[in-house]
Short mmCIF file of N, CA, C and O in Angstrom, two decimals:
data_model
loop_
_atom_site.label_atom_id
_atom_site.label_comp_id
_atom_site.label_asym_id
_atom_site.label_seq_id
_atom_site.Cartn_x
_atom_site.Cartn_y
_atom_site.Cartn_z
N MET M 28 216.42 91.03 262.98
CA MET M 28 215.97 91.31 264.33
C MET M 28 217.21 91.55 265.19
O MET M 28 218.16 90.79 265.16
N ASP M 29 217.17 92.61 265.99
CA ASP M 29 218.31 92.93 266.84
C ASP M 29 218.20 92.19 268.18
O ASP M 29 217.21 91.54 268.48
N ASP M 30 219.26 92.32 268.98
CA ASP M 30 219.34 91.59 270.25
C ASP M 30 218.28 92.03 271.24
O ASP M 30 217.73 91.21 271.99
N ALA M 31 217.96 93.32 271.28
CA ALA M 31 216.95 93.82 272.22
C ALA M 31 215.57 93.26 271.88
O ALA M 31 214.82 92.86 272.78
N THR M 32 215.25 93.19 270.61
CA THR M 32 213.97 92.65 270.19
C THR M 32 213.90 91.16 270.49
O THR M 32 212.89 90.66 270.98
N ARG M 33 214.97 90.45 270.23
CA ARG M 33 215.02 89.00 270.51
C ARG M 33 214.85 88.76 272.01
O ARG M 33 214.11 87.88 272.44
N ALA M 34 215.53 89.56 272.84
CA ALA M 34 215.41 89.41 274.29
C ALA M 34 213.99 89.70 274.76
O ALA M 34 213.48 89.02 275.65
N TRP M 35 213.34 90.71 274.17
CA TRP M 35 211.97 91.03 274.54
C TRP M 35 211.04 89.87 274.19
O TRP M 35 210.17 89.50 274.99
N LEU M 36 211.23 89.29 273.00
CA LEU M 36 210.40 88.15 272.60
C LEU M 36 210.60 86.96 273.54
O LEU M 36 209.64 86.30 273.93
N ILE M 37 211.84 86.69 273.92
CA ILE M 37 212.11 85.58 274.83
C ILE M 37 211.47 85.86 276.19
O ILE M 37 210.93 84.95 276.83
N SER M 38 211.48 87.12 276.63
CA SER M 38 210.86 87.44 277.92
C SER M 38 209.35 87.27 277.87
O SER M 38 208.73 86.96 278.88
N GLN M 39 208.75 87.45 276.71
CA GLN M 39 207.31 87.29 276.58
C GLN M 39 206.89 85.84 276.34
O GLN M 39 205.83 85.42 276.78
N LEU M 40 207.74 85.08 275.64
CA LEU M 40 207.35 83.74 275.19
C LEU M 40 208.07 82.61 275.90
O LEU M 40 207.69 81.45 275.74
N GLY M 41 209.12 82.91 276.65
CA GLY M 41 209.85 81.88 277.37
C GLY M 41 211.12 81.45 276.65
O GLY M 41 211.27 81.62 275.44
N THR M 42 212.03 80.87 277.42
CA THR M 42 213.33 80.50 276.87
C THR M 42 213.28 79.24 276.00
O THR M 42 214.22 78.98 275.25
N ALA M 43 212.21 78.48 276.08
CA ALA M 43 212.11 77.26 275.27
C ALA M 43 211.66 77.55 273.84
O ALA M 43 211.54 76.64 273.03
N THR M 44 211.42 78.81 273.52
CA THR M 44 210.96 79.19 272.18
C THR M 44 212.10 79.07 271.18
O THR M 44 213.23 79.49 271.46
N ASP M 45 211.81 78.51 270.01
CA ASP M 45 212.80 78.31 268.96
C ASP M 45 213.19 79.65 268.34
O ASP M 45 212.34 80.36 267.79
N LEU M 46 214.46 80.02 268.43
CA LEU M 46 214.92 81.32 267.93
C LEU M 46 214.86 81.41 266.42
O LEU M 46 214.57 82.48 265.87
N ALA M 47 215.12 80.32 265.73
CA ALA M 47 215.03 80.33 264.26
C ALA M 47 213.59 80.59 263.83
O ALA M 47 213.35 81.34 262.86
N ASP M 48 212.65 80.02 264.54
CA ASP M 48 211.23 80.25 264.25
C ASP M 48 210.87 81.71 264.49
O ASP M 48 210.15 82.33 263.69
N LEU M 49 211.39 82.29 265.57
CA LEU M 49 211.12 83.70 265.85
C LEU M 49 211.70 84.59 264.76
O LEU M 49 211.05 85.55 264.32
N ASP M 50 212.91 84.28 264.28
CA ASP M 50 213.52 85.06 263.20
C ASP M 50 212.68 85.00 261.93
O ASP M 50 212.48 86.02 261.26
N GLN M 51 212.19 83.83 261.58
CA GLN M 51 211.36 83.68 260.38
C GLN M 51 210.05 84.45 260.52
O GLN M 51 209.62 85.14 259.59
N ARG M 52 209.43 84.34 261.67
CA ARG M 52 208.18 85.08 261.89
C ARG M 52 208.41 86.58 261.85
O ARG M 52 207.60 87.33 261.30
N TYR M 53 209.51 87.03 262.44
CA TYR M 53 209.81 88.46 262.46
C TYR M 53 210.04 88.98 261.04
O TYR M 53 209.57 90.07 260.69
N ALA M 54 210.73 88.20 260.22
CA ALA M 54 210.96 88.60 258.83
C ALA M 54 209.63 88.69 258.07
O ALA M 54 209.45 89.56 257.23
N ARG M 55 208.70 87.80 258.39
CA ARG M 55 207.40 87.79 257.70
C ARG M 55 206.46 88.87 258.22
O ARG M 55 205.79 89.56 257.45
N LEU M 56 206.41 89.06 259.56
CA LEU M 56 205.43 89.95 260.16
C LEU M 56 205.94 91.38 260.36
O LEU M 56 205.15 92.32 260.37
N GLY M 57 207.24 91.54 260.59
CA GLY M 57 207.82 92.86 260.68
C GLY M 57 207.80 93.54 262.04
O GLY M 57 208.33 94.63 262.18
N SER M 58 207.20 92.93 263.06
CA SER M 58 207.23 93.54 264.39
C SER M 58 207.23 92.46 265.46
O SER M 58 206.64 91.38 265.29
N ALA M 59 207.89 92.77 266.56
CA ALA M 59 208.00 91.82 267.66
C ALA M 59 206.63 91.56 268.29
O ALA M 59 206.30 90.43 268.67
N ARG M 60 205.81 92.59 268.40
CA ARG M 60 204.48 92.43 268.99
C ARG M 60 203.62 91.48 268.16
O ARG M 60 202.94 90.61 268.69
N ALA M 61 203.69 91.59 266.84
CA ALA M 61 202.93 90.68 265.96
C ALA M 61 203.43 89.25 266.10
O ALA M 61 202.63 88.30 266.11
N VAL M 62 204.73 89.08 266.25
CA VAL M 62 205.30 87.74 266.43
C VAL M 62 204.81 87.14 267.74
O VAL M 62 204.35 85.99 267.79
N ALA M 63 204.89 87.92 268.82
CA ALA M 63 204.45 87.41 270.12
C ALA M 63 202.97 87.05 270.11
O ALA M 63 202.58 86.00 270.63
N LEU M 64 202.16 87.88 269.50
CA LEU M 64 200.72 87.59 269.43
C LEU M 64 200.44 86.33 268.62
O LEU M 64 199.62 85.50 269.03
N GLU M 65 201.14 86.16 267.50
CA GLU M 65 200.92 84.98 266.69
C GLU M 65 201.29 83.70 267.45
O GLU M 65 200.54 82.72 267.44
N VAL M 66 202.42 83.72 268.15
CA VAL M 66 202.84 82.55 268.91
C VAL M 66 201.84 82.27 270.03
O VAL M 66 201.46 81.11 270.27
N LEU M 67 201.39 83.31 270.73
CA LEU M 67 200.44 83.11 271.83
C LEU M 67 199.09 82.61 271.33
O LEU M 67 198.46 81.76 271.97
N TYR M 68 198.64 83.11 270.18
CA TYR M 68 197.38 82.59 269.61
C TYR M 68 197.52 81.11 269.26
O TYR M 68 196.59 80.33 269.46
N GLU M 69 198.68 80.72 268.73
CA GLU M 69 198.89 79.30 268.42
C GLU M 69 198.90 78.45 269.68
O GLU M 69 198.34 77.35 269.71
N ARG M 70 199.55 78.95 270.74
CA ARG M 70 199.58 78.21 272.00
C ARG M 70 198.18 78.07 272.59
O ARG M 70 197.81 77.02 273.12
N LYS M 71 197.42 79.14 272.52
CA LYS M 71 196.04 79.09 273.03
C LYS M 71 195.21 78.09 272.24
O LYS M 71 194.48 77.28 272.80
N ALA M 72 195.34 78.11 270.93
CA ALA M 72 194.60 77.17 270.09
C ALA M 72 194.98 75.74 270.39
O ALA M 72 194.13 74.85 270.43
N ALA M 73 196.26 75.50 270.63
CA ALA M 73 196.71 74.14 270.96
C ALA M 73 196.10 73.67 272.27
O ALA M 73 195.71 72.50 272.40
N LEU M 74 195.98 74.56 273.25
CA LEU M 74 195.39 74.19 274.53
C LEU M 74 193.88 73.97 274.41
O LEU M 74 193.32 73.04 274.99
N VAL M 75 193.21 74.84 273.64
CA VAL M 75 191.75 74.76 273.54
C VAL M 75 191.32 73.60 272.65
O VAL M 75 190.41 72.84 273.00
N MET M 76 191.98 73.44 271.51
CA MET M 76 191.54 72.44 270.53
C MET M 76 192.20 71.08 270.73
O MET M 76 191.61 70.06 270.39
N GLY M 77 193.40 71.07 271.24
CA GLY M 77 194.17 69.84 271.28
C GLY M 77 193.81 68.87 272.38
O GLY M 77 194.07 67.68 272.28
N GLN M 78 193.22 69.36 273.45
CA GLN M 78 192.94 68.48 274.58
C GLN M 78 191.78 69.05 275.38
O GLN M 78 191.46 70.22 275.27
N PRO M 79 191.14 68.24 276.19
CA PRO M 79 190.06 68.76 277.02
C PRO M 79 190.61 69.75 278.06
O PRO M 79 191.77 69.67 278.46
N ALA M 80 189.75 70.67 278.49
CA ALA M 80 190.17 71.68 279.45
C ALA M 80 190.47 71.10 280.82
O ALA M 80 191.24 71.65 281.59
N SER M 81 189.84 69.96 281.14
CA SER M 81 190.13 69.32 282.42
C SER M 81 189.92 67.82 282.31
O SER M 81 189.11 67.35 281.52
N VAL M 82 190.69 67.10 283.11
CA VAL M 82 190.60 65.65 283.17
C VAL M 82 190.52 65.28 284.65
O VAL M 82 191.32 65.76 285.46
N ASN M 83 189.55 64.45 284.99
CA ASN M 83 189.37 64.07 286.38
C ASN M 83 189.12 62.58 286.47
O ASN M 83 188.14 62.07 285.93
N VAL M 84 190.02 61.86 287.14
CA VAL M 84 189.84 60.46 287.44
C VAL M 84 189.60 60.40 288.95
O VAL M 84 190.48 60.72 289.74
N SER M 85 188.41 60.03 289.32
CA SER M 85 187.98 60.09 290.70
C SER M 85 188.98 59.41 291.64
O SER M 85 189.37 58.26 291.46
N SER M 86 189.39 60.16 292.64
CA SER M 86 190.31 59.71 293.70
C SER M 86 191.71 59.35 293.19
O SER M 86 192.48 58.76 293.94
N VAL M 87 192.02 59.69 291.95
CA VAL M 87 193.35 59.37 291.42
C VAL M 87 194.08 60.64 291.01
O VAL M 87 195.13 60.96 291.54
N VAL M 88 193.54 61.35 290.05
CA VAL M 88 194.20 62.54 289.53
C VAL M 88 193.17 63.51 288.97
O VAL M 88 192.10 63.11 288.49
N SER M 89 193.50 64.79 289.05
CA SER M 89 192.67 65.84 288.47
C SER M 89 193.59 66.87 287.84
O SER M 89 194.47 67.42 288.51
N VAL M 90 193.42 67.10 286.55
CA VAL M 90 194.26 68.04 285.82
C VAL M 90 193.35 69.03 285.11
O VAL M 90 192.38 68.63 284.47
N THR M 91 193.66 70.33 285.24
CA THR M 91 192.87 71.34 284.56
C THR M 91 193.80 72.33 283.84
O THR M 91 194.87 72.66 284.35
N TYR M 92 193.39 72.75 282.67
CA TYR M 92 194.17 73.68 281.86
C TYR M 92 193.47 75.03 281.74
O TYR M 92 193.95 75.92 281.04
N THR M 93 192.36 75.22 282.43
CA THR M 93 191.60 76.45 282.28
C THR M 93 192.39 77.67 282.75
O THR M 93 192.31 78.74 282.13
N GLU M 94 193.15 77.55 283.81
CA GLU M 94 193.95 78.69 284.28
C GLU M 94 195.07 79.03 283.30
O GLU M 94 195.40 80.19 283.12
N ASN M 95 195.64 78.01 282.66
CA ASN M 95 196.66 78.27 281.63
C ASN M 95 196.06 79.03 280.46
O ASN M 95 196.67 79.96 279.92
N ILE M 96 194.86 78.64 280.06
CA ILE M 96 194.18 79.31 278.96
C ILE M 96 193.88 80.75 279.34
O ILE M 96 194.11 81.69 278.56
N LYS M 97 193.40 80.97 280.56
CA LYS M 97 193.10 82.33 281.02
C LYS M 97 194.37 83.18 281.09
O LYS M 97 194.33 84.37 280.76
N ALA M 98 195.47 82.59 281.52
CA ALA M 98 196.73 83.34 281.59
C ALA M 98 197.19 83.77 280.20
O ALA M 98 197.65 84.91 280.02
N ILE M 99 197.08 82.89 279.23
CA ILE M 99 197.45 83.24 277.86
C ILE M 99 196.53 84.32 277.32
O ILE M 99 196.97 85.27 276.66
N GLU M 100 195.23 84.23 277.62
CA GLU M 100 194.29 85.26 277.18
C GLU M 100 194.61 86.61 277.80
O GLU M 100 194.52 87.65 277.12
N ARG M 101 195.01 86.64 279.07
CA ARG M 101 195.40 87.90 279.71
C ARG M 101 196.65 88.48 279.06
O ARG M 101 196.74 89.68 278.83
N GLN M 102 197.62 87.61 278.77
CA GLN M 102 198.84 88.08 278.13
C GLN M 102 198.55 88.62 276.73
O GLN M 102 199.10 89.65 276.32
N ILE M 103 197.67 87.97 275.99
CA ILE M 103 197.28 88.45 274.67
C ILE M 103 196.62 89.82 274.78
O ILE M 103 196.92 90.74 274.01
N ALA M 104 195.72 89.99 275.76
CA ALA M 104 195.04 91.27 275.94
C ALA M 104 196.03 92.39 276.25
O ALA M 104 195.91 93.50 275.70
N LEU M 105 197.00 92.10 277.09
CA LEU M 105 198.02 93.12 277.40
C LEU M 105 198.81 93.51 276.16
O LEU M 105 199.04 94.70 275.89
N LEU M 106 199.24 92.51 275.39
CA LEU M 106 200.02 92.79 274.19
C LEU M 106 199.20 93.56 273.17
O LEU M 106 199.72 94.46 272.50
N GLU M 107 197.92 93.23 273.04
CA GLU M 107 197.07 93.96 272.09
C GLU M 107 196.87 95.41 272.52
O GLU M 107 196.63 96.28 271.69
N ASN M 108 196.96 95.68 273.82
CA ASN M 108 196.82 97.04 274.33
C ASN M 108 198.15 97.79 274.41
O ASN M 108 198.21 98.88 274.95
N GLY M 109 199.22 97.18 273.91
CA GLY M 109 200.50 97.86 273.85
C GLY M 109 201.38 97.71 275.08
O GLY M 109 202.35 98.43 275.23
N GLU M 110 201.05 96.79 275.95
CA GLU M 110 201.84 96.57 277.17
C GLU M 110 202.45 95.19 277.15
O GLU M 110 201.76 94.24 276.79
N PRO M 111 203.63 95.01 277.55
CA PRO M 111 204.69 96.00 277.75
C PRO M 111 205.20 96.50 276.41
O PRO M 111 205.05 95.82 275.39
N PRO M 112 205.81 97.68 276.38
CA PRO M 112 206.30 98.21 275.12
C PRO M 112 207.42 97.35 274.54
O PRO M 112 208.30 96.91 275.26
N ALA M 113 207.35 97.12 273.25
CA ALA M 113 208.37 96.36 272.54
C ALA M 113 209.45 97.31 272.04
O ALA M 113 209.17 98.48 271.77
N PRO M 114 210.68 96.82 271.90
CA PRO M 114 211.76 97.70 271.44
C PRO M 114 211.54 98.27 270.04
O PRO M 114 212.04 99.35 269.74
N ASP M 115 210.78 97.58 269.21
CA ASP M 115 210.58 98.06 267.84
C ASP M 115 209.21 98.70 267.63
O ASP M 115 208.80 98.91 266.49
N ASP M 116 208.50 99.01 268.72
CA ASP M 116 207.22 99.70 268.57
C ASP M 116 207.46 101.07 267.96
O ASP M 116 208.42 101.76 268.32
N PRO M 117 206.58 101.50 267.06
CA PRO M 117 206.75 102.83 266.46
C PRO M 117 206.51 103.92 267.50
O PRO M 117 205.69 103.76 268.40
N THR M 118 207.24 104.99 267.38
CA THR M 118 207.04 106.14 268.26
C THR M 118 206.50 107.28 267.42
O THR M 118 206.72 107.36 266.21
N ASP M 119 205.82 108.20 268.08
CA ASP M 119 205.24 109.32 267.34
C ASP M 119 206.22 110.47 267.13
O ASP M 119 205.91 111.44 266.46
N GLY M 120 207.42 110.37 267.73
CA GLY M 120 208.45 111.36 267.50
C GLY M 120 208.33 112.61 268.34
O GLY M 120 209.16 113.51 268.23
N THR M 121 207.33 112.72 269.19
CA THR M 121 207.18 113.93 270.00
C THR M 121 208.02 113.87 271.26
O THR M 121 208.26 114.89 271.88
N GLY M 122 208.41 112.68 271.69
CA GLY M 122 209.23 112.55 272.88
C GLY M 122 208.45 112.70 274.17
O GLY M 122 209.03 112.86 275.23
N ASN M 123 207.14 112.70 274.10
CA ASN M 123 206.35 112.86 275.31
C ASN M 123 205.57 111.59 275.66
O ASN M 123 204.54 111.67 276.31
N GLY M 124 206.06 110.45 275.24
CA GLY M 124 205.43 109.19 275.61
C GLY M 124 204.11 108.93 274.92
O GLY M 124 203.29 108.19 275.43
N GLY M 125 203.88 109.56 273.78
CA GLY M 125 202.65 109.31 273.05
C GLY M 125 201.51 110.23 273.45
O GLY M 125 200.42 110.14 272.91
N LEU M 126 201.75 111.15 274.38
CA LEU M 126 200.71 112.09 274.78
C LEU M 126 200.68 113.24 273.80
O LEU M 126 201.70 113.68 273.28
N GLU M 127 199.51 113.74 273.56
CA GLU M 127 199.37 114.87 272.66
C GLU M 127 198.73 116.03 273.39
O GLU M 127 197.98 115.84 274.35
N VAL M 128 199.02 117.22 272.95
CA VAL M 128 198.43 118.42 273.53
C VAL M 128 197.33 118.88 272.59
O VAL M 128 197.54 119.02 271.38
N ILE M 129 196.17 119.11 273.17
CA ILE M 129 195.03 119.59 272.39
C ILE M 129 194.72 121.01 272.86
O ILE M 129 194.53 121.25 274.05
N GLN M 130 194.66 121.93 271.93
CA GLN M 130 194.36 123.30 272.29
C GLN M 130 192.85 123.46 272.35
O GLN M 130 192.13 123.14 271.39
N LEU M 131 192.37 123.95 273.48
CA LEU M 131 190.95 124.22 273.66
C LEU M 131 190.68 125.69 273.37
O LEU M 131 191.37 126.56 273.86
N ILE M 132 189.66 125.93 272.56
CA ILE M 132 189.31 127.30 272.20
C ILE M 132 188.00 127.63 272.90
O ILE M 132 187.00 126.91 272.76
N GLU M 133 188.03 128.73 273.63
CA GLU M 133 186.83 129.12 274.38
C GLU M 133 185.77 129.62 273.42
O GLU M 133 186.03 130.40 272.51
N ARG M 134 184.55 129.14 273.66
CA ARG M 134 183.42 129.62 272.86
C ARG M 134 182.68 130.71 273.60
O ARG M 134 182.73 130.81 274.83
N ARG M 135 181.97 131.50 272.86
CA ARG M 135 181.20 132.56 273.48
C ARG M 135 180.11 131.96 274.33
O ARG M 135 179.51 130.95 273.99
N ARG M 136 179.86 132.58 275.44
CA ARG M 136 178.81 132.12 276.34
C ARG M 136 177.56 132.92 276.11
O ARG M 136 177.58 134.05 275.61
N ARG M 137 176.44 132.38 276.53
CA ARG M 137 175.15 133.07 276.34
C ARG M 137 174.96 134.16 277.32
O ARG M 137 175.36 134.25 278.38
#
């Protein structure tokens, strides 16, 4: 994994992420986007399965994790849709940002 890819992963996952773990995942999965998605799915599962979504002790404390879960889900949706672009994302080689030109052929009219 090169420095640009590592920096992109840190920007998506935070600076507290273990770099050795990211290197191992990248070697196994082969793309930064797949690594980021796998880490985010694990974080989401830990929040959903590991503890209740909210804790409320009347007049003492109230803690909720639902917004954290929603934020992770939004980040996962963006990554699955290709945003933001990762340094190692494949390109189509046309140089036009992934846009294609389709030739329309006029048909005979009645």
